[in-house]
C-alpha cells in the first residue's frame, strides 16, 4: 500500500506534466496540422519564469540580497524550519498560482509572436523556426549568469512543503497537478468539439482552401499556438515545483520529440489518445529505471539510453505500421448532428 | 455593360518571363452568366487567382461592387462575397459532406477562440446553420450523403457540392473553374441547369471557365476568349463560335 | 576586437557549415523532407576522423573518404528502410519528416551506447576525443600562422562544392535529380528510375554531410557525442536562409551565420558591451529577419497570404 502511494506521488505529477504537453502538441499537430518541433521552448519558459519569479520574491521577503543561484540563496530558501519556503507559506502558494497564470500568458504570447510571421511559410519552416528558437533559449540560458548558467536555479520545493509531512505535501501537489491536467483535458475537448474545431480540421486538410473560404488561417493558427504554448508553460511551472530546480540542459530538443512520440503512439487528433501516450511512456520510463536499479551495471544498454532509443523506434515503427496510433482521430462533435436528425425526420 | 458587379482593368500577371496574363480588361454584369474560354495555358485560372487574391497582379486593377479588391488576401475577398471553386476540387477529406457545408458561413460565433469551449454561446446558431445546410443538400439531391465522407462522392457530386456550399453565405459572385470537367455529358448539362436556376431564382452572378464548349455555349449569355494571356474575342456565344481568330486559336493551341 | 583570428574562424566555420548545410538543402529540395538524421551524419563524420586518429590513421583525407562512405551508406539505409516505404504508402511529407526525427533520436543514443562500451575497451573514461590528424602543414605568412586544418578545410570544401555542382548540372543523373525535385510523380511517369536516382541523391547527401562533420571536428579539435547537436540552430538557420531551395543562397547563408557568430558579436561586444552569451540570439535574429523579409514562399509550400495590403481605395 505504502509503496503504491509512494509510486503515485512521484508518478502522477510527471504524468500530469507530460499529459498537458502531449494534449497541447495534439492541438497543434493532431487538429491543426502545425508541426511544432520546439515545444520544449515554451515548457522551458514556464519553468524558468516560475523559478526566477518565486526565488527572487521569496528572497526579498526574507530580506536576502544575494544572486538567485548562490548557495546563500538556497540556504535562505530551503533550510528546514527556518527557510523562506517554510516561514512564508501563503506567499509560496500565491507565487505558485501566479506562476501558473503568468507562465500561461508569457509562453502563450511568445508562441504567438514567434509563429505568426512564420505561419504562412509552410510546415517545414514553422517546425525549424520553433526548433531553432528552443535551442537559442537553451544555449542562452547555459550562458546567462544571473539565472545560474549551466547549473541553473536550485532551492525550490513543492508549494506545500511547509506542511512538514512530505507525504502530505507531495500528495497534495500530485492532486493539484492531476487537477490541472483534468482542466486542460476538458478544455481541449470542448475547444475542438466546436465550429472552431471544424475549422482547425479544415486547415489541417488544406490550408489554402480554408483561406479561400474566408478563414483567417494565420490568425487561427497563431491562436492555437498561443493556447498550446501557454499550456506548455503551465507544464513547465509544474516541473519546477516538482523538481525543485531548473537546469538549461533539461530542455534539449529531444524532449520535444519525447512528447511527439506520445502523441503519435496515442493517436494524432485524439485527446484521450494523447493522454494514453503520455501514460505509456512515463510508465515505461519508470519500469526501465526500476529494472536498471535491480540489474545494476550488468544492463547492456544504460536505461537512459534505452529509453530514448525506444522513443525513437516507437516514432518510426508506429508511423510505418500503425500511423493512426492506438486511438484514431475522432470526428468533431457539435449539436449539428441532432439538428440534422430533426430536420431529416421532418419530411421523411 | 450595365451595372457591372466585377471589373477587371488591364490586368497583367507575369511569372518571371512567362506572361500568364498580359493586359486583360473585362467586366461581368450583375445577374449575368458569363463564360471564359481559351486553350490550355491561356491564363484563365490565373485570372481567377488574381481576382480571388491568390496573386497580386503585376499590373492593373480589379474592382468588385465599386471597391478595389486586387491585393487583398483570399480570405478578405471571400468575405466581400466572391466564392470560387477549383479546377481540381478542394474539399476537406477528413470532414463529412455536412461539415464541408457548415464550414462556409463566415464569422460563426463558435469559431471565436474565446467562445468555442462554451457551447451555450453558439449552440443555437450551429443548429440553425445545420438545418439550413440540410435543406440545401436535399434541394440539390445530396440528401443521402449528409454524413458521408467526401471521398465517397462521385466526381459530379463533388463539383456540385463545391458550388452550392457557397449558398450558405450571401455571396454574390461565383467563379467556377471547369465545373463540367470529368463529368458525364448528361450530368454536366444538369449541373449547368442548376446554375442557371440559381441565377434566375436567387439573382446570383456566375463567371464560368469551361473547356466543354458544347455544354457551356447553351447556357451562358456572353463569352470572353483568352489566348496567351490576352483577350482574343468576346461576344454572344453564337458570335464567338463563328469567330475566325477563336477557331484558329483552338485548332492551333 | 575583430582581429585575424575572428576572420580566420569565420572562414573555417563558414566552410564547415556550408559543407554540412548544402546537402540538407539538396535533400529537402528533392524530397520536401527535412532529414533530421543529418545531425547524425555530422557526428558520424566527426567520430570517424577522431577514432581513425586514435588507431593511428591520422591522415585527414583518408578520414574524409571513410566518412563519406559511412554517411552515404547510412542515408541510403534510411531511405530504403523508412522514407521510401512511407512515400510509397502516400504518407504526408510531414510524417516522413517526423519519422526522420525518430531515426535521429534512435541513432543518437545508439551512438552513445556504442561509445560507452568502446571507451571501456580503449581505457578512456570520457566520451570526448581529441582530433590528432595530419593534413596540410601549417603555414606562416608575415607573422600570421595559418593552421594546416584551415587549408584542409578550404581545399576539401572547394572540392566537395565543385563536385556537387558538376554532378547536378553536368551529368545525366544530376538532371534526373533535378527533374525529381520539380515533380516526383511526373518524373517517375516520364521514365526516370526514381528509386535509384533518389538512393544516389541520399548517398551524396549523407556522404557530404559526414565530410562536413570531419571539417567541423577539425575546427572544434575535440569530439563529443553532442558535436552534431551543438550546431542544430546554425545549420537549420542556414538552410532557412537558403530557402531550403537555393544551393547558392545556402552557401551564402553559411557565411552570414558564421560571420554573425564571430565578427558581428565581437563588434557589438566591443561597441555596446553586448555579452557574448547573446550569440545564439543573433543567429536566431538572422533567421527571423530572413523569414519576415524574404519569406521562402513556394519552396516549402505556404499560403498565398500577405501581411501588407498593397492598396485599398474606394471609388
Ligand atoms: N505559379 C505559377 N508559376 C509560374 N507559371 C505559372 C504559374 N501559374 C500559372 N503559370 C503559367 O501561366 C500560364 C497560364 O496558366 P493557367 O493555369 O492560368 O492556364 P489555364 O488557362 O487555366 O489553362 P488550363 O485550361 O490548362 O487550366 C501557363 O503557361 C502556366 O504555366
Ligand atoms: Mg485552368
JSON list of N, CA, C and O in Angstrom, two decimals, chain A residues 32-71:
[
{"chain": "A", "resi": 32, "resn": "UNK", "atom": "N", "xyz": [-4.65, 20.83, -35.96]},
{"chain": "A", "resi": 32, "resn": "UNK", "atom": "CA", "xyz": [-4.42, 21.96, -36.87]},
{"chain": "A", "resi": 32, "resn": "UNK", "atom": "C", "xyz": [-3.35, 21.67, -37.91]},
{"chain": "A", "resi": 32, "resn": "UNK", "atom": "O", "xyz": [-3.20, 22.41, -38.87]},
{"chain": "A", "resi": 33, "resn": "UNK", "atom": "N", "xyz": [-2.56, 20.61, -37.68]},
{"chain": "A", "resi": 33, "resn": "UNK", "atom": "CA", "xyz": [-1.53, 20.26, -38.65]},
{"chain": "A", "resi": 33, "resn": "UNK", "atom": "C", "xyz": [-0.30, 21.15, -38.59]},
{"chain": "A", "resi": 33, "resn": "UNK", "atom": "O", "xyz": [0.37, 21.33, -39.59]},
{"chain": "A", "resi": 34, "resn": "UNK", "atom": "N", "xyz": [-0.02, 21.73, -37.42]},
{"chain": "A", "resi": 34, "resn": "UNK", "atom": "CA", "xyz": [1.19, 22.55, -37.30]},
{"chain": "A", "resi": 34, "resn": "UNK", "atom": "C", "xyz": [2.27, 21.72, -36.62]},
{"chain": "A", "resi": 34, "resn": "UNK", "atom": "O", "xyz": [2.08, 21.25, -35.50]},
{"chain": "A", "resi": 35, "resn": "UNK", "atom": "N", "xyz": [3.41, 21.59, -37.29]},
{"chain": "A", "resi": 35, "resn": "UNK", "atom": "CA", "xyz": [4.49, 20.79, -36.73]},
{"chain": "A", "resi": 35, "resn": "UNK", "atom": "C", "xyz": [5.32, 21.65, -35.79]},
{"chain": "A", "resi": 35, "resn": "UNK", "atom": "O", "xyz": [6.12, 22.45, -36.22]},
{"chain": "A", "resi": 36, "resn": "UNK", "atom": "N", "xyz": [5.11, 21.48, -34.51]},
{"chain": "A", "resi": 36, "resn": "UNK", "atom": "CA", "xyz": [5.89, 22.22, -33.53]},
{"chain": "A", "resi": 36, "resn": "UNK", "atom": "C", "xyz": [7.08, 21.35, -33.10]},
{"chain": "A", "resi": 36, "resn": "UNK", "atom": "O", "xyz": [6.93, 20.42, -32.32]},
{"chain": "A", "resi": 37, "resn": "UNK", "atom": "N", "xyz": [8.26, 21.66, -33.62]},
{"chain": "A", "resi": 37, "resn": "UNK", "atom": "CA", "xyz": [9.46, 20.92, -33.24]},
{"chain": "A", "resi": 37, "resn": "UNK", "atom": "C", "xyz": [10.18, 21.61, -32.08]},
{"chain": "A", "resi": 37, "resn": "UNK", "atom": "O", "xyz": [11.31, 21.26, -31.76]},
{"chain": "A", "resi": 38, "resn": "UNK", "atom": "N", "xyz": [9.53, 22.58, -31.47]},
{"chain": "A", "resi": 38, "resn": "UNK", "atom": "CA", "xyz": [10.19, 23.30, -30.40]},
{"chain": "A", "resi": 38, "resn": "UNK", "atom": "C", "xyz": [9.32, 23.45, -29.17]},
{"chain": "A", "resi": 38, "resn": "UNK", "atom": "O", "xyz": [9.43, 24.42, -28.43]},
{"chain": "A", "resi": 39, "resn": "UNK", "atom": "N", "xyz": [8.45, 22.49, -28.95]},
{"chain": "A", "resi": 39, "resn": "UNK", "atom": "CA", "xyz": [7.57, 22.53, -27.77]},
{"chain": "A", "resi": 39, "resn": "UNK", "atom": "C", "xyz": [8.36, 22.84, -26.51]},
{"chain": "A", "resi": 39, "resn": "UNK", "atom": "O", "xyz": [7.91, 23.58, -25.64]},
{"chain": "A", "resi": 40, "resn": "UNK", "atom": "N", "xyz": [9.55, 22.27, -26.44]},
{"chain": "A", "resi": 40, "resn": "UNK", "atom": "CA", "xyz": [10.37, 22.39, -25.24]},
{"chain": "A", "resi": 40, "resn": "UNK", "atom": "C", "xyz": [10.65, 23.85, -24.89]},
{"chain": "A", "resi": 40, "resn": "UNK", "atom": "O", "xyz": [10.79, 24.20, -23.71]},
{"chain": "A", "resi": 41, "resn": "UNK", "atom": "N", "xyz": [10.66, 24.72, -25.89]},
{"chain": "A", "resi": 41, "resn": "UNK", "atom": "CA", "xyz": [10.97, 26.13, -25.63]},
{"chain": "A", "resi": 41, "resn": "UNK", "atom": "C", "xyz": [9.94, 26.73, -24.67]},
{"chain": "A", "resi": 41, "resn": "UNK", "atom": "O", "xyz": [10.28, 27.44, -23.72]},
{"chain": "A", "resi": 42, "resn": "UNK", "atom": "N", "xyz": [8.67, 26.42, -24.90]},
{"chain": "A", "resi": 42, "resn": "UNK", "atom": "CA", "xyz": [7.60, 27.04, -24.11]},
{"chain": "A", "resi": 42, "resn": "UNK", "atom": "C", "xyz": [7.51, 26.40, -22.73]},
{"chain": "A", "resi": 42, "resn": "UNK", "atom": "O", "xyz": [7.20, 27.05, -21.74]},
{"chain": "A", "resi": 43, "resn": "UNK", "atom": "N", "xyz": [7.85, 25.12, -22.69]},
{"chain": "A", "resi": 43, "resn": "UNK", "atom": "CA", "xyz": [7.98, 24.41, -21.43]},
{"chain": "A", "resi": 43, "resn": "UNK", "atom": "C", "xyz": [9.09, 25.05, -20.60]},
{"chain": "A", "resi": 43, "resn": "UNK", "atom": "O", "xyz": [8.92, 25.36, -19.41]},
{"chain": "A", "resi": 44, "resn": "UNK", "atom": "N", "xyz": [10.20, 25.33, -21.26]},
{"chain": "A", "resi": 44, "resn": "UNK", "atom": "CA", "xyz": [11.35, 25.94, -20.58]},
{"chain": "A", "resi": 44, "resn": "UNK", "atom": "C", "xyz": [11.01, 27.34, -20.10]},
{"chain": "A", "resi": 44, "resn": "UNK", "atom": "O", "xyz": [11.40, 27.74, -18.99]},
{"chain": "A", "resi": 45, "resn": "UNK", "atom": "N", "xyz": [10.28, 28.08, -20.91]},
{"chain": "A", "resi": 45, "resn": "UNK", "atom": "CA", "xyz": [9.91, 29.44, -20.50]},
{"chain": "A", "resi": 45, "resn": "UNK", "atom": "C", "xyz": [9.09, 29.37, -19.22]},
{"chain": "A", "resi": 45, "resn": "UNK", "atom": "O", "xyz": [9.34, 30.11, -18.25]},
{"chain": "A", "resi": 46, "resn": "UNK", "atom": "N", "xyz": [8.12, 28.47, -19.16]},
{"chain": "A", "resi": 46, "resn": "UNK", "atom": "CA", "xyz": [7.30, 28.32, -17.96]},
{"chain": "A", "resi": 46, "resn": "UNK", "atom": "C", "xyz": [8.16, 27.96, -16.76]},
{"chain": "A", "resi": 46, "resn": "UNK", "atom": "O", "xyz": [8.01, 28.51, -15.67]},
{"chain": "A", "resi": 47, "resn": "UNK", "atom": "N", "xyz": [9.09, 27.02, -16.97]},
{"chain": "A", "resi": 47, "resn": "UNK", "atom": "CA", "xyz": [9.92, 26.55, -15.86]},
{"chain": "A", "resi": 47, "resn": "UNK", "atom": "C", "xyz": [10.83, 27.66, -15.35]},
{"chain": "A", "resi": 47, "resn": "UNK", "atom": "O", "xyz": [10.91, 27.91, -14.13]},
{"chain": "A", "resi": 48, "resn": "UNK", "atom": "N", "xyz": [11.51, 28.34, -16.25]},
{"chain": "A", "resi": 48, "resn": "UNK", "atom": "CA", "xyz": [12.43, 29.40, -15.83]},
{"chain": "A", "resi": 48, "resn": "UNK", "atom": "C", "xyz": [11.69, 30.57, -15.20]},
{"chain": "A", "resi": 48, "resn": "UNK", "atom": "O", "xyz": [12.13, 31.14, -14.20]},
{"chain": "A", "resi": 49, "resn": "UNK", "atom": "N", "xyz": [10.56, 30.91, -15.83]},
{"chain": "A", "resi": 49, "resn": "UNK", "atom": "CA", "xyz": [9.81, 32.05, -15.30]},
{"chain": "A", "resi": 49, "resn": "UNK", "atom": "C", "xyz": [9.38, 31.78, -13.87]},
{"chain": "A", "resi": 49, "resn": "UNK", "atom": "O", "xyz": [9.56, 32.62, -12.98]},
{"chain": "A", "resi": 50, "resn": "UNK", "atom": "N", "xyz": [8.85, 30.60, -13.60]},
{"chain": "A", "resi": 50, "resn": "UNK", "atom": "CA", "xyz": [8.35, 30.34, -12.26]},
{"chain": "A", "resi": 50, "resn": "UNK", "atom": "C", "xyz": [9.50, 30.26, -11.27]},
{"chain": "A", "resi": 50, "resn": "UNK", "atom": "O", "xyz": [9.40, 30.77, -10.15]},
{"chain": "A", "resi": 51, "resn": "UNK", "atom": "N", "xyz": [10.63, 29.65, -11.68]},
{"chain": "A", "resi": 51, "resn": "UNK", "atom": "CA", "xyz": [11.75, 29.54, -10.76]},
{"chain": "A", "resi": 51, "resn": "UNK", "atom": "C", "xyz": [12.31, 30.92, -10.42]},
{"chain": "A", "resi": 51, "resn": "UNK", "atom": "O", "xyz": [12.51, 31.27, -9.25]},
{"chain": "A", "resi": 52, "resn": "UNK", "atom": "N", "xyz": [12.53, 31.73, -11.46]},
{"chain": "A", "resi": 52, "resn": "UNK", "atom": "CA", "xyz": [13.12, 33.05, -11.22]},
{"chain": "A", "resi": 52, "resn": "UNK", "atom": "C", "xyz": [12.18, 33.91, -10.38]},
{"chain": "A", "resi": 52, "resn": "UNK", "atom": "O", "xyz": [12.61, 34.56, -9.41]},
{"chain": "A", "resi": 53, "resn": "UNK", "atom": "N", "xyz": [10.92, 33.88, -10.73]},
{"chain": "A", "resi": 53, "resn": "UNK", "atom": "CA", "xyz": [9.94, 34.69, -10.00]},
{"chain": "A", "resi": 53, "resn": "UNK", "atom": "C", "xyz": [9.86, 34.27, -8.54]},
{"chain": "A", "resi": 53, "resn": "UNK", "atom": "O", "xyz": [10.01, 35.09, -7.62]},
{"chain": "A", "resi": 54, "resn": "UNK", "atom": "N", "xyz": [9.66, 32.97, -8.32]},
{"chain": "A", "resi": 54, "resn": "UNK", "atom": "CA", "xyz": [9.46, 32.50, -6.95]},
{"chain": "A", "resi": 54, "resn": "UNK", "atom": "C", "xyz": [10.70, 32.75, -6.11]},
{"chain": "A", "resi": 54, "resn": "UNK", "atom": "O", "xyz": [10.61, 33.28, -4.99]},
{"chain": "A", "resi": 55, "resn": "UNK", "atom": "N", "xyz": [11.86, 32.40, -6.63]},
{"chain": "A", "resi": 55, "resn": "UNK", "atom": "CA", "xyz": [13.08, 32.55, -5.83]},
{"chain": "A", "resi": 55, "resn": "UNK", "atom": "C", "xyz": [13.33, 34.01, -5.51]},
{"chain": "A", "resi": 55, "resn": "UNK", "atom": "O", "xyz": [13.61, 34.38, -4.35]},
{"chain": "A", "resi": 56, "resn": "UNK", "atom": "N", "xyz": [13.20, 34.89, -6.51]},
{"chain": "A", "resi": 56, "resn": "UNK", "atom": "CA", "xyz": [13.54, 36.28, -6.23]},
{"chain": "A", "resi": 56, "resn": "UNK", "atom": "C", "xyz": [12.55, 36.91, -5.25]},
{"chain": "A", "resi": 56, "resn": "UNK", "atom": "O", "xyz": [12.96, 37.63, -4.34]},
{"chain": "A", "resi": 57, "resn": "UNK", "atom": "N", "xyz": [11.26, 36.61, -5.40]},
{"chain": "A", "resi": 57, "resn": "UNK", "atom": "CA", "xyz": [10.30, 37.20, -4.46]},
{"chain": "A", "resi": 57, "resn": "UNK", "atom": "C", "xyz": [10.50, 36.63, -3.06]},
{"chain": "A", "resi": 57, "resn": "UNK", "atom": "O", "xyz": [10.50, 37.37, -2.06]},
{"chain": "A", "resi": 58, "resn": "UNK", "atom": "N", "xyz": [10.72, 35.33, -2.96]},
{"chain": "A", "resi": 58, "resn": "UNK", "atom": "CA", "xyz": [10.91, 34.72, -1.65]},
{"chain": "A", "resi": 58, "resn": "UNK", "atom": "C", "xyz": [12.15, 35.28, -0.97]},
{"chain": "A", "resi": 58, "resn": "UNK", "atom": "O", "xyz": [12.15, 35.55, 0.24]},
{"chain": "A", "resi": 59, "resn": "UNK", "atom": "N", "xyz": [13.22, 35.48, -1.74]},
{"chain": "A", "resi": 59, "resn": "UNK", "atom": "CA", "xyz": [14.45, 36.04, -1.16]},
{"chain": "A", "resi": 59, "resn": "UNK", "atom": "C", "xyz": [14.21, 37.44, -0.65]},
{"chain": "A", "resi": 59, "resn": "UNK", "atom": "O", "xyz": [14.66, 37.81, 0.44]},
{"chain": "A", "resi": 60, "resn": "UNK", "atom": "N", "xyz": [13.48, 38.24, -1.43]},
{"chain": "A", "resi": 60, "resn": "UNK", "atom": "CA", "xyz": [13.28, 39.62, -0.98]},
{"chain": "A", "resi": 60, "resn": "UNK", "atom": "C", "xyz": [12.35, 39.66, 0.24]},
{"chain": "A", "resi": 60, "resn": "UNK", "atom": "O", "xyz": [12.45, 40.55, 1.07]},
{"chain": "A", "resi": 61, "resn": "UNK", "atom": "N", "xyz": [11.47, 38.65, 0.36]},
{"chain": "A", "resi": 61, "resn": "UNK", "atom": "CA", "xyz": [10.61, 38.59, 1.54]},
{"chain": "A", "resi": 61, "resn": "UNK", "atom": "C", "xyz": [11.42, 38.41, 2.82]},
{"chain": "A", "resi": 61, "resn": "UNK", "atom": "O", "xyz": [11.06, 38.93, 3.87]},
{"chain": "A", "resi": 62, "resn": "UNK", "atom": "N", "xyz": [12.50, 37.62, 2.72]},
{"chain": "A", "resi": 62, "resn": "UNK", "atom": "CA", "xyz": [13.33, 37.41, 3.91]},
{"chain": "A", "resi": 62, "resn": "UNK", "atom": "C", "xyz": [14.52, 38.36, 3.93]},
{"chain": "A", "resi": 62, "resn": "UNK", "atom": "O", "xyz": [15.45, 38.19, 4.71]},
{"chain": "A", "resi": 63, "resn": "UNK", "atom": "N", "xyz": [14.48, 39.36, 3.05]},
{"chain": "A", "resi": 63, "resn": "UNK", "atom": "CA", "xyz": [15.49, 40.41, 3.07]},
{"chain": "A", "resi": 63, "resn": "UNK", "atom": "C", "xyz": [16.88, 39.97, 2.68]},
{"chain": "A", "resi": 63, "resn": "UNK", "atom": "O", "xyz": [17.87, 40.53, 3.15]},
{"chain": "A", "resi": 64, "resn": "UNK", "atom": "N", "xyz": [17.00, 38.95, 1.84]},
{"chain": "A", "resi": 64, "resn": "UNK", "atom": "CA", "xyz": [18.31, 38.49, 1.39]},
{"chain": "A", "resi": 64, "resn": "UNK", "atom": "C", "xyz": [18.60, 39.09, 0.02]},
{"chain": "A", "resi": 64, "resn": "UNK", "atom": "O", "xyz": [17.80, 38.94, -0.90]},
{"chain": "A", "resi": 65, "resn": "UNK", "atom": "N", "xyz": [19.71, 39.74, -0.10]},
{"chain": "A", "resi": 65, "resn": "UNK", "atom": "CA", "xyz": [20.06, 40.29, -1.40]},
{"chain": "A", "resi": 65, "resn": "UNK", "atom": "C", "xyz": [21.28, 39.56, -1.95]},
{"chain": "A", "resi": 65, "resn": "UNK", "atom": "O", "xyz": [22.40, 40.05, -1.90]},
{"chain": "A", "resi": 66, "resn": "UNK", "atom": "N", "xyz": [21.04, 38.35, -2.43]},
{"chain": "A", "resi": 66, "resn": "UNK", "atom": "CA", "xyz": [22.14, 37.53, -2.96]},
{"chain": "A", "resi": 66, "resn": "UNK", "atom": "C", "xyz": [21.71, 37.04, -4.34]},
{"chain": "A", "resi": 66, "resn": "UNK", "atom": "O", "xyz": [20.53, 37.04, -4.66]},
{"chain": "A", "resi": 67, "resn": "UNK", "atom": "N", "xyz": [22.70, 36.65, -5.20]},
{"chain": "A", "resi": 67, "resn": "UNK", "atom": "CA", "xyz": [22.32, 36.11, -6.52]},
{"chain": "A", "resi": 67, "resn": "UNK", "atom": "C", "xyz": [21.38, 34.91, -6.37]},
{"chain": "A", "resi": 67, "resn": "UNK", "atom": "O", "xyz": [21.50, 34.14, -5.42]},
{"chain": "A", "resi": 68, "resn": "UNK", "atom": "N", "xyz": [20.46, 34.79, -7.33]},
{"chain": "A", "resi": 68, "resn": "UNK", "atom": "CA", "xyz": [19.43, 33.75, -7.23]},
{"chain": "A", "resi": 68, "resn": "UNK", "atom": "C", "xyz": [20.01, 32.34, -7.19]},
{"chain": "A", "resi": 68, "resn": "UNK", "atom": "O", "xyz": [19.41, 31.43, -6.63]},
{"chain": "A", "resi": 69, "resn": "UNK", "atom": "N", "xyz": [21.20, 32.18, -7.80]},
{"chain": "A", "resi": 69, "resn": "UNK", "atom": "CA", "xyz": [21.74, 30.83, -7.94]},
{"chain": "A", "resi": 69, "resn": "UNK", "atom": "C", "xyz": [22.74, 30.49, -6.84]},
{"chain": "A", "resi": 69, "resn": "UNK", "atom": "O", "xyz": [23.34, 29.42, -6.84]},
{"chain": "A", "resi": 70, "resn": "UNK", "atom": "N", "xyz": [22.95, 31.41, -5.89]},
{"chain": "A", "resi": 70, "resn": "UNK", "atom": "CA", "xyz": [24.04, 31.21, -4.93]},
{"chain": "A", "resi": 70, "resn": "UNK", "atom": "C", "xyz": [23.64, 30.22, -3.83]},
{"chain": "A", "resi": 70, "resn": "UNK", "atom": "O", "xyz": [22.46, 29.96, -3.61]},
{"chain": "A", "resi": 71, "resn": "UNK", "atom": "N", "xyz": [24.65, 29.71, -3.18]},
{"chain": "A", "resi": 71, "resn": "UNK", "atom": "CA", "xyz": [24.43, 28.79, -2.07]},
{"chain": "A", "resi": 71, "resn": "UNK", "atom": "C", "xyz": [23.63, 29.48, -0.97]},
{"chain": "A", "resi": 71, "resn": "UNK", "atom": "O", "xyz": [22.73, 28.91, -0.37]}
]
